[in-house]
Each structure stands twice: as C-alpha cells, then as structure tokens.
Amino acid sequence: MTPVVATTVDEWQRWRENHPGTLAFVPTMGALHPGHIALVRRAREIAEIVVVSIFVNPKQFGPAEDFDRYPRTLDADLSALEGLADLVFAPTSDEVYPADHPVEPVSAGPVGETFEGVSRPGHFDGMLTVVNRLFDIVNPDVAVFGEKDAQQVFLVRTLAARRGRPVIEVVPTQREEGGLALSSRNRYLSSDEHEAATVLSRALAAVRDRAGDGAVVARASGESVVASEPLARLDYLELVDPETFISVPDDFHGETIAVVAARLGSTRLIDTARLTIS
Ligand code: AMP
C-alpha cells in the first residue's frame, strides 16, 4: 500500500489518533536510496507503525552548501516506501518552524564542533534542533538512524538520553558492490569521481588491516590509501572513542570508530567503520 502523506502537524496528529500502536520513526531528507530503505525495513521489524519523515532541513546546511540543489524526489520516494511505511510526514518549513511558535534550538556542544562540524559549522546544532522538533511532533518509541553518519548517531543518542526517549536503533551502512557507501550526494559525482570515491571504504579497510599494529600505524595506513587517489582530497581520517567521540591517544587499545571524510571534486563524502585497535 502507498503510504499516507501528512504535510501538516494537524494532519499527522489526526491520523495518529486513529492508528494506535508502537511507533518506529525514520527521519530522512528524502532522495531515498536502498540505505534509507534498510532503515525503514528495520523499523517495520520492531514496531507496529512506521513513520518516515522527508524534510530537507534548512538549518543544517551552511550558506555555501547544497540546500538549493539537494535532490527532491517525493514521488519516487513514496513509490520506494510502498508497503513499508504507514505514513510519510513531509512538512513545509513553516510547519516545522512556525513563525508563532519559536522552536527550541538544541546545541550539539563541543562534539558538534569537531570532524564534520569543522567543515560544516552549525550543522549539528541544526540537525539536533530538527530531530528534537520531529521527536516532539511524532513522539516515537524508537527512531532508526544509519551508522554511516557516526557523529550524528553519537549526538542523537545523547539527545535521546537527555529526553528519556525514543530508543535509538542503528542500522549498518549499506554499500555499493565496490564498497562506496550509498548517499544521496553520490549523484553529484562524475563517473571518474564515483570510481575514485571507493577510496573512503578502501581507506577504512586499510585501517582495519593494520588495527593490530596500533592506532598510529592503522591511521597512517588509511591516510596513505587516500593520498594515493589523485581525485580525492582527504579532510580527516581519525579513530575516535565510541563513548566520547574524541580522538583516541596514540597508545590506545580497544574498540574505536574510524571516521573518514574526503572531497571528490566539489562533493564531500563520509564513511565510518567500527574496529578494535590492539
Ligand atoms: P539523510 O536523508 O541523508 O539525512 O539520511 C537519513 C538517514 O539515512 C540517516 O540516519 C542516515 O544515516 C541514513 N543513511 C544514509 N545513507 C545510508 C546508508 N548508506 N546506509 C545506511 N543508512 C544510511
């Protein structure tokens, strides 16, 4: 069945009154690909009602970023969600940020200023502000996020802990056969850049291969893979502590999250992997 579409908070609330049951929520910016669909399938497994939001949140884009050209493909998105989502919440900006009802801004704190936050100042404050607002509107039991956006997952977990709900469910990164993580931004890549973009997952594989040789060697091994790809410009490749999202010291041993960001032409891509440094 095609999902019901609600474009206003009132429409959503009226629908919810007649559709009780545990609710899993998948927030997205649309331009859905199989990575998003994996989140929705997981939502379907864990709750009675599945709600997907599609909202390109202006507050999480910087002035020089791709807000205007970000792909908007609502009809295709609704087809992709057939039989998977019960309702799609696709509000306008005025519904999310009403002029007569100031929305509480949420700060990401110091973690919001590292890694992605360095290249994208204010991005995580904007992301958390909209996620908090959507949680208020939808009031889910569980919200499903993709592991690919590791820093986002860390910050959303912190937000949910502060609020007391929802439970945060994380789904592994869905990839193309060559390893490139699926992303709505992959469509900006030329075919050469697309091929070169596998360098992110190849770098993470190199880090994993040398994880037994300590943090310094493992990180350097990943960096050298990115350096060997002429079309890629490394932004960062780091190993962070999953508890704090702070870079681990050189003599660290234990579980880490490897995070990488690189530019292919004008497109910035990120990827991540969990691994154990020994
Ligand atoms: P976005 O529409 O890019 O804001 O992403 C919406 C959700 O989909 C976020 O929780 C992302 O982490 C998740 N997501 C995006 N790409 C992937 C992927 N390749 N695999 C799994 N989840 C993803």
Short mmCIF file of C-alpha atoms and ligand atoms in Angstrom, two decimals:
data_model
loop_
_atom_site.label_atom_id
_atom_site.label_comp_id
_atom_site.label_asym_id
_atom_site.label_seq_id
_atom_site.Cartn_x
_atom_site.Cartn_y
_atom_site.Cartn_z
CA MET A 1 0.00 0.00 0.00
CA THR A 2 1.12 3.55 -0.75
CA PRO A 3 1.86 5.39 2.49
CA VAL A 4 -0.47 8.12 3.69
CA VAL A 5 1.15 11.54 3.29
CA ALA A 6 0.75 14.17 6.00
CA THR A 7 2.11 17.63 5.26
CA THR A 8 0.92 19.35 8.44
CA VAL A 9 1.25 18.57 12.14
CA ASP A 10 -2.57 18.61 12.44
CA GLU A 11 -2.97 16.03 9.67
CA TRP A 12 -0.35 13.84 11.33
CA GLN A 13 -1.99 14.10 14.75
CA ARG A 14 -5.46 13.29 13.38
CA TRP A 15 -4.09 10.21 11.61
CA ARG A 16 -2.20 9.05 14.73
CA GLU A 17 -5.36 9.30 16.89
CA ASN A 18 -6.87 6.55 14.72
CA HIS A 19 -3.70 4.45 14.42
CA PRO A 20 -2.51 3.39 17.86
CA GLY A 21 0.44 1.08 18.47
CA THR A 22 4.18 1.19 18.98
CA LEU A 23 5.80 3.61 16.57
CA ALA A 24 9.18 3.49 14.82
CA PHE A 25 10.31 6.71 13.16
CA VAL A 26 12.85 7.16 10.34
CA PRO A 27 13.87 10.79 9.78
CA THR A 28 15.29 11.48 6.30
CA MET A 29 15.85 14.29 3.84
CA GLY A 30 14.35 12.22 1.02
CA ALA A 31 16.08 11.26 -2.25
CA LEU A 32 15.70 7.79 -0.84
CA HIS A 33 18.14 5.02 -1.79
CA PRO A 34 18.48 1.45 -0.51
CA GLY A 35 20.40 2.73 2.56
CA HIS A 36 17.29 4.58 3.71
CA ILE A 37 15.11 1.60 2.82
CA ALA A 38 17.21 -0.65 5.07
CA LEU A 39 16.33 1.71 7.95
CA VAL A 40 12.62 1.53 7.08
CA ARG A 41 12.73 -2.28 6.88
CA ARG A 42 14.32 -2.37 10.32
CA ALA A 43 11.61 -0.02 11.61
CA ARG A 44 9.00 -2.40 10.20
CA GLU A 45 10.52 -5.27 12.19
CA ILE A 46 10.46 -3.53 15.54
CA ALA A 47 7.19 -1.59 15.73
CA GLU A 48 3.56 -1.70 14.66
CA ILE A 49 3.50 1.72 12.99
CA VAL A 50 6.27 3.06 10.73
CA VAL A 51 6.56 6.78 10.03
CA VAL A 52 9.18 8.23 7.68
CA SER A 53 9.78 11.96 7.57
CA ILE A 54 11.05 13.69 4.46
CA PHE A 55 12.25 17.18 5.21
CA VAL A 56 15.26 18.99 3.77
CA ASN A 57 16.13 20.93 6.89
CA PRO A 58 17.48 24.40 6.00
CA LYS A 59 19.00 24.79 9.48
CA GLN A 60 21.58 22.07 8.94
CA PHE A 61 23.01 23.49 5.70
CA GLY A 62 25.68 26.21 5.71
CA PRO A 63 25.29 29.25 3.40
CA ALA A 64 27.75 27.78 0.85
CA GLU A 65 26.26 24.27 0.98
CA ASP A 66 23.90 22.40 -1.33
CA PHE A 67 20.48 23.20 0.24
CA ASP A 68 19.07 24.61 -3.02
CA ARG A 69 20.34 21.83 -5.25
CA TYR A 70 19.74 19.00 -2.75
CA PRO A 71 17.68 16.38 -4.67
CA ARG A 72 13.93 16.46 -4.00
CA THR A 73 12.23 13.34 -5.38
CA LEU A 74 8.98 12.96 -3.38
CA ASP A 75 7.06 10.87 -5.94
CA ALA A 76 9.87 8.35 -6.34
CA ASP A 77 10.34 8.32 -2.55
CA LEU A 78 6.67 7.47 -1.99
CA SER A 79 6.90 4.61 -4.50
CA ALA A 80 10.01 3.28 -2.76
CA LEU A 81 8.12 3.28 0.55
CA GLU A 82 5.13 1.36 -0.76
CA GLY A 83 4.23 -1.46 1.59
CA LEU A 84 6.98 -0.36 4.02
CA ALA A 85 5.88 2.90 5.64
CA ASP A 86 2.41 3.60 7.02
CA LEU A 87 2.77 7.35 6.87
CA VAL A 88 5.19 9.83 5.33
CA PHE A 89 5.45 13.14 7.15
CA ALA A 90 6.56 15.66 4.52
CA PRO A 91 6.06 19.05 6.13
CA THR A 92 6.86 22.50 4.81
CA SER A 93 9.41 24.62 6.63
CA ASP A 94 6.59 26.70 8.17
CA GLU A 95 5.14 23.59 9.81
CA VAL A 96 8.46 22.60 11.33
CA TYR A 97 9.46 26.14 12.28
CA PRO A 98 6.18 28.04 12.75
CA ALA A 99 6.50 31.81 12.96
CA ASP A 100 4.22 31.98 16.03
CA HIS A 101 5.92 29.17 17.97
CA PRO A 102 9.67 29.53 18.38
CA VAL A 103 11.34 26.13 18.15
CA GLU A 104 13.82 25.43 20.93
CA PRO A 105 17.35 25.45 19.45
CA VAL A 106 19.45 22.46 20.50
CA SER A 107 23.22 22.79 20.83
CA ALA A 108 25.47 19.89 19.92
CA GLY A 109 28.13 21.16 22.37
CA PRO A 110 31.86 20.58 21.81
CA VAL A 111 31.44 17.32 19.82
CA GLY A 112 29.40 19.32 17.30
CA GLU A 113 32.48 21.41 16.52
CA THR A 114 34.80 18.54 15.63
CA PHE A 115 35.17 16.42 12.45
CA GLU A 116 32.05 17.16 10.35
CA GLY A 117 31.46 20.24 12.48
CA VAL A 118 34.78 21.80 11.38
CA SER A 119 33.81 21.81 7.70
CA ARG A 120 30.13 22.37 8.48
CA PRO A 121 29.84 24.91 11.31
CA GLY A 122 26.37 24.82 12.88
CA HIS A 123 25.40 21.64 11.01
CA PHE A 124 24.92 19.52 14.11
CA ASP A 125 23.03 22.23 16.01
CA GLY A 126 20.64 22.42 13.04
CA MET A 127 20.38 18.64 12.79
CA LEU A 128 19.66 18.21 16.52
CA THR A 129 17.18 21.08 16.51
CA VAL A 130 15.11 19.45 13.76
CA VAL A 131 15.43 15.94 15.21
CA ASN A 132 14.29 17.23 18.62
CA ARG A 133 11.36 19.04 16.99
CA LEU A 134 10.42 15.95 14.94
CA PHE A 135 10.64 13.79 18.08
CA ASP A 136 8.25 16.24 19.79
CA ILE A 137 5.80 16.07 16.88
CA VAL A 138 5.96 12.33 16.15
CA ASN A 139 6.67 11.08 19.71
CA PRO A 140 8.17 7.77 18.56
CA ASP A 141 9.01 4.78 20.73
CA VAL A 142 12.04 4.02 18.55
CA ALA A 143 13.93 6.13 15.99
CA VAL A 144 16.13 4.49 13.37
CA PHE A 145 19.38 6.02 12.11
CA GLY A 146 22.19 4.89 9.80
CA GLU A 147 25.61 4.03 11.17
CA LYS A 148 27.21 5.84 8.20
CA ASP A 149 26.65 9.16 9.95
CA ALA A 150 28.54 8.09 13.07
CA GLN A 151 28.87 11.56 14.62
CA GLN A 152 25.16 12.16 14.05
CA VAL A 153 24.35 8.85 15.77
CA PHE A 154 26.54 9.80 18.75
CA LEU A 155 24.83 13.19 19.11
CA VAL A 156 21.29 11.83 18.59
CA ARG A 157 21.90 9.18 21.24
CA THR A 158 22.97 11.94 23.64
CA LEU A 159 19.82 13.93 22.80
CA ALA A 160 17.56 10.89 23.28
CA ALA A 161 19.20 10.07 26.62
CA ARG A 162 18.53 13.65 27.77
CA ARG A 163 14.90 13.42 26.65
CA GLY A 164 14.38 9.91 28.07
CA ARG A 165 13.09 8.60 24.70
CA PRO A 166 12.99 7.38 21.98
CA VAL A 167 15.18 4.30 21.86
CA ILE A 168 17.79 4.80 19.10
CA GLU A 169 18.21 1.89 16.71
CA VAL A 170 21.24 1.91 14.39
CA VAL A 171 21.45 0.11 11.03
CA PRO A 172 24.77 -0.83 9.34
CA THR A 173 25.90 1.19 6.33
CA GLN A 174 24.51 -0.06 3.03
CA ARG A 175 27.08 -0.05 0.23
CA GLU A 176 27.51 -0.44 -3.50
CA GLU A 177 29.31 -3.58 -4.63
CA GLY A 178 32.60 -1.69 -4.85
CA GLY A 179 32.26 -0.57 -1.22
CA LEU A 180 31.08 3.02 -1.71
CA ALA A 181 28.54 3.88 1.00
CA LEU A 182 25.18 4.79 -0.52
CA SER A 183 24.47 8.50 -0.19
CA SER A 184 22.03 10.95 -1.72
CA ARG A 185 25.10 13.02 -2.62
CA ASN A 186 26.68 10.25 -4.76
CA ARG A 187 24.57 11.53 -7.65
CA TYR A 188 26.74 14.67 -7.77
CA LEU A 189 29.80 12.56 -8.69
CA SER A 190 31.13 12.29 -12.25
CA SER A 191 31.82 8.70 -13.30
CA ASP A 192 35.56 9.13 -12.61
CA GLU A 193 34.84 10.61 -9.21
CA HIS A 194 32.36 7.83 -8.49
CA GLU A 195 35.05 5.24 -9.14
CA ALA A 196 37.59 7.18 -7.09
CA ALA A 197 35.09 7.53 -4.21
CA THR A 198 35.65 3.88 -3.26
CA VAL A 199 38.83 5.30 -1.71
CA LEU A 200 36.89 6.02 1.52
CA SER A 201 35.92 2.41 2.13
CA ARG A 202 39.33 1.22 0.88
CA ALA A 203 40.99 3.53 3.42
CA LEU A 204 38.82 2.12 6.22
CA ALA A 205 39.72 -1.41 5.11
CA ALA A 206 43.41 -0.45 5.29
CA VAL A 207 42.91 0.91 8.82
CA ARG A 208 41.24 -2.36 9.81
CA ASP A 209 44.06 -4.41 8.22
CA ARG A 210 46.64 -2.65 10.38
CA ALA A 211 44.49 -2.39 13.52
CA GLY A 212 46.74 -4.99 15.16
CA ASP A 213 49.74 -2.61 14.81
CA GLY A 214 48.36 0.20 16.98
CA ALA A 215 46.49 3.46 16.34
CA VAL A 216 49.35 5.39 14.70
CA VAL A 217 50.15 2.74 12.09
CA ALA A 218 46.48 1.97 11.43
CA ARG A 219 45.62 5.65 10.85
CA ALA A 220 48.68 6.24 8.65
CA SER A 221 47.80 3.22 6.57
CA GLY A 222 44.33 4.63 5.84
CA GLU A 223 45.74 8.09 5.09
CA SER A 224 48.18 6.70 2.56
CA VAL A 225 45.33 5.00 0.67
CA VAL A 226 43.53 8.33 0.32
CA ALA A 227 46.79 10.07 -0.67
CA SER A 228 47.23 7.55 -3.49
CA GLU A 229 43.95 8.60 -5.13
CA PRO A 230 44.56 11.76 -7.21
CA LEU A 231 40.86 12.71 -7.42
CA ALA A 232 40.36 12.62 -3.65
CA ARG A 233 41.31 15.26 -1.11
CA LEU A 234 41.38 14.00 2.48
CA ASP A 235 39.54 16.11 5.00
CA TYR A 236 40.11 13.87 8.04
CA LEU A 237 40.71 10.26 8.95
CA GLU A 238 40.57 9.64 12.69
CA LEU A 239 39.98 6.98 15.30
CA VAL A 240 37.54 8.09 17.99
CA ASP A 241 36.45 6.71 21.33
CA PRO A 242 32.84 5.45 20.92
CA GLU A 243 31.98 6.76 24.42
CA THR A 244 33.12 10.35 23.84
CA PHE A 245 33.65 10.82 20.10
CA ILE A 246 37.08 12.26 20.94
CA SER A 247 40.22 11.07 19.06
CA VAL A 248 41.93 8.22 20.84
CA PRO A 249 45.52 8.69 22.07
CA ASP A 250 48.36 7.11 20.08
CA ASP A 251 48.83 4.32 22.65
CA PHE A 252 45.10 3.42 22.72
CA HIS A 253 43.95 -0.19 22.66
CA GLY A 254 40.32 -1.21 22.38
CA GLU A 255 37.18 -0.54 20.40
CA THR A 256 37.15 2.57 18.22
CA ILE A 257 35.15 4.18 15.47
CA ALA A 258 37.20 5.08 12.40
CA VAL A 259 35.76 8.13 10.64
CA VAL A 260 36.84 9.47 7.27
CA ALA A 261 35.79 12.42 5.12
CA ALA A 262 37.14 13.34 1.70
CA ARG A 263 36.27 15.59 -1.18
CA LEU A 264 35.82 14.25 -4.71
CA GLY A 265 35.68 17.38 -6.83
CA SER A 266 33.11 19.56 -5.06
CA THR A 267 31.36 16.64 -3.34
CA ARG A 268 32.20 15.84 0.27
CA LEU A 269 31.65 12.24 1.32
CA ILE A 270 31.99 10.48 4.68
CA ASP A 271 32.31 6.90 5.83
CA THR A 272 32.92 5.02 9.04
CA ALA A 273 33.85 1.62 10.46
CA ARG A 274 33.99 0.09 13.92
CA LEU A 275 37.17 -1.75 14.76
CA THR A 276 39.38 -2.85 17.61
CA ILE A 277 42.90 -1.46 17.95
CA SER A 278 45.29 -3.92 19.54
P1 AMP B 1 19.70 11.64 5.09
O1 AMP B 1 18.46 11.56 4.26
O2 AMP B 1 20.97 11.66 4.32
O3 AMP B 1 19.60 12.69 6.16
O4 AMP B 1 19.77 10.25 5.88
C1 AMP B 1 18.67 9.78 6.60
C2 AMP B 1 19.10 8.56 7.37
O5 AMP B 1 19.55 7.55 6.47
C3 AMP B 1 20.26 8.83 8.35
O6 AMP B 1 20.02 8.14 9.56
C4 AMP B 1 21.43 8.27 7.61
O7 AMP B 1 22.48 7.85 8.47
C5 AMP B 1 20.80 7.09 6.92
N1 AMP B 1 21.61 6.64 5.79
C6 AMP B 1 22.08 7.40 4.76
N2 AMP B 1 22.85 6.66 3.95
C7 AMP B 1 22.88 5.40 4.46
C8 AMP B 1 23.50 4.17 4.09
N3 AMP B 1 24.27 4.09 3.01
N4 AMP B 1 23.29 3.08 4.86
C9 AMP B 1 22.51 3.16 5.97
N5 AMP B 1 21.90 4.29 6.38
C10 AMP B 1 22.08 5.39 5.64
#
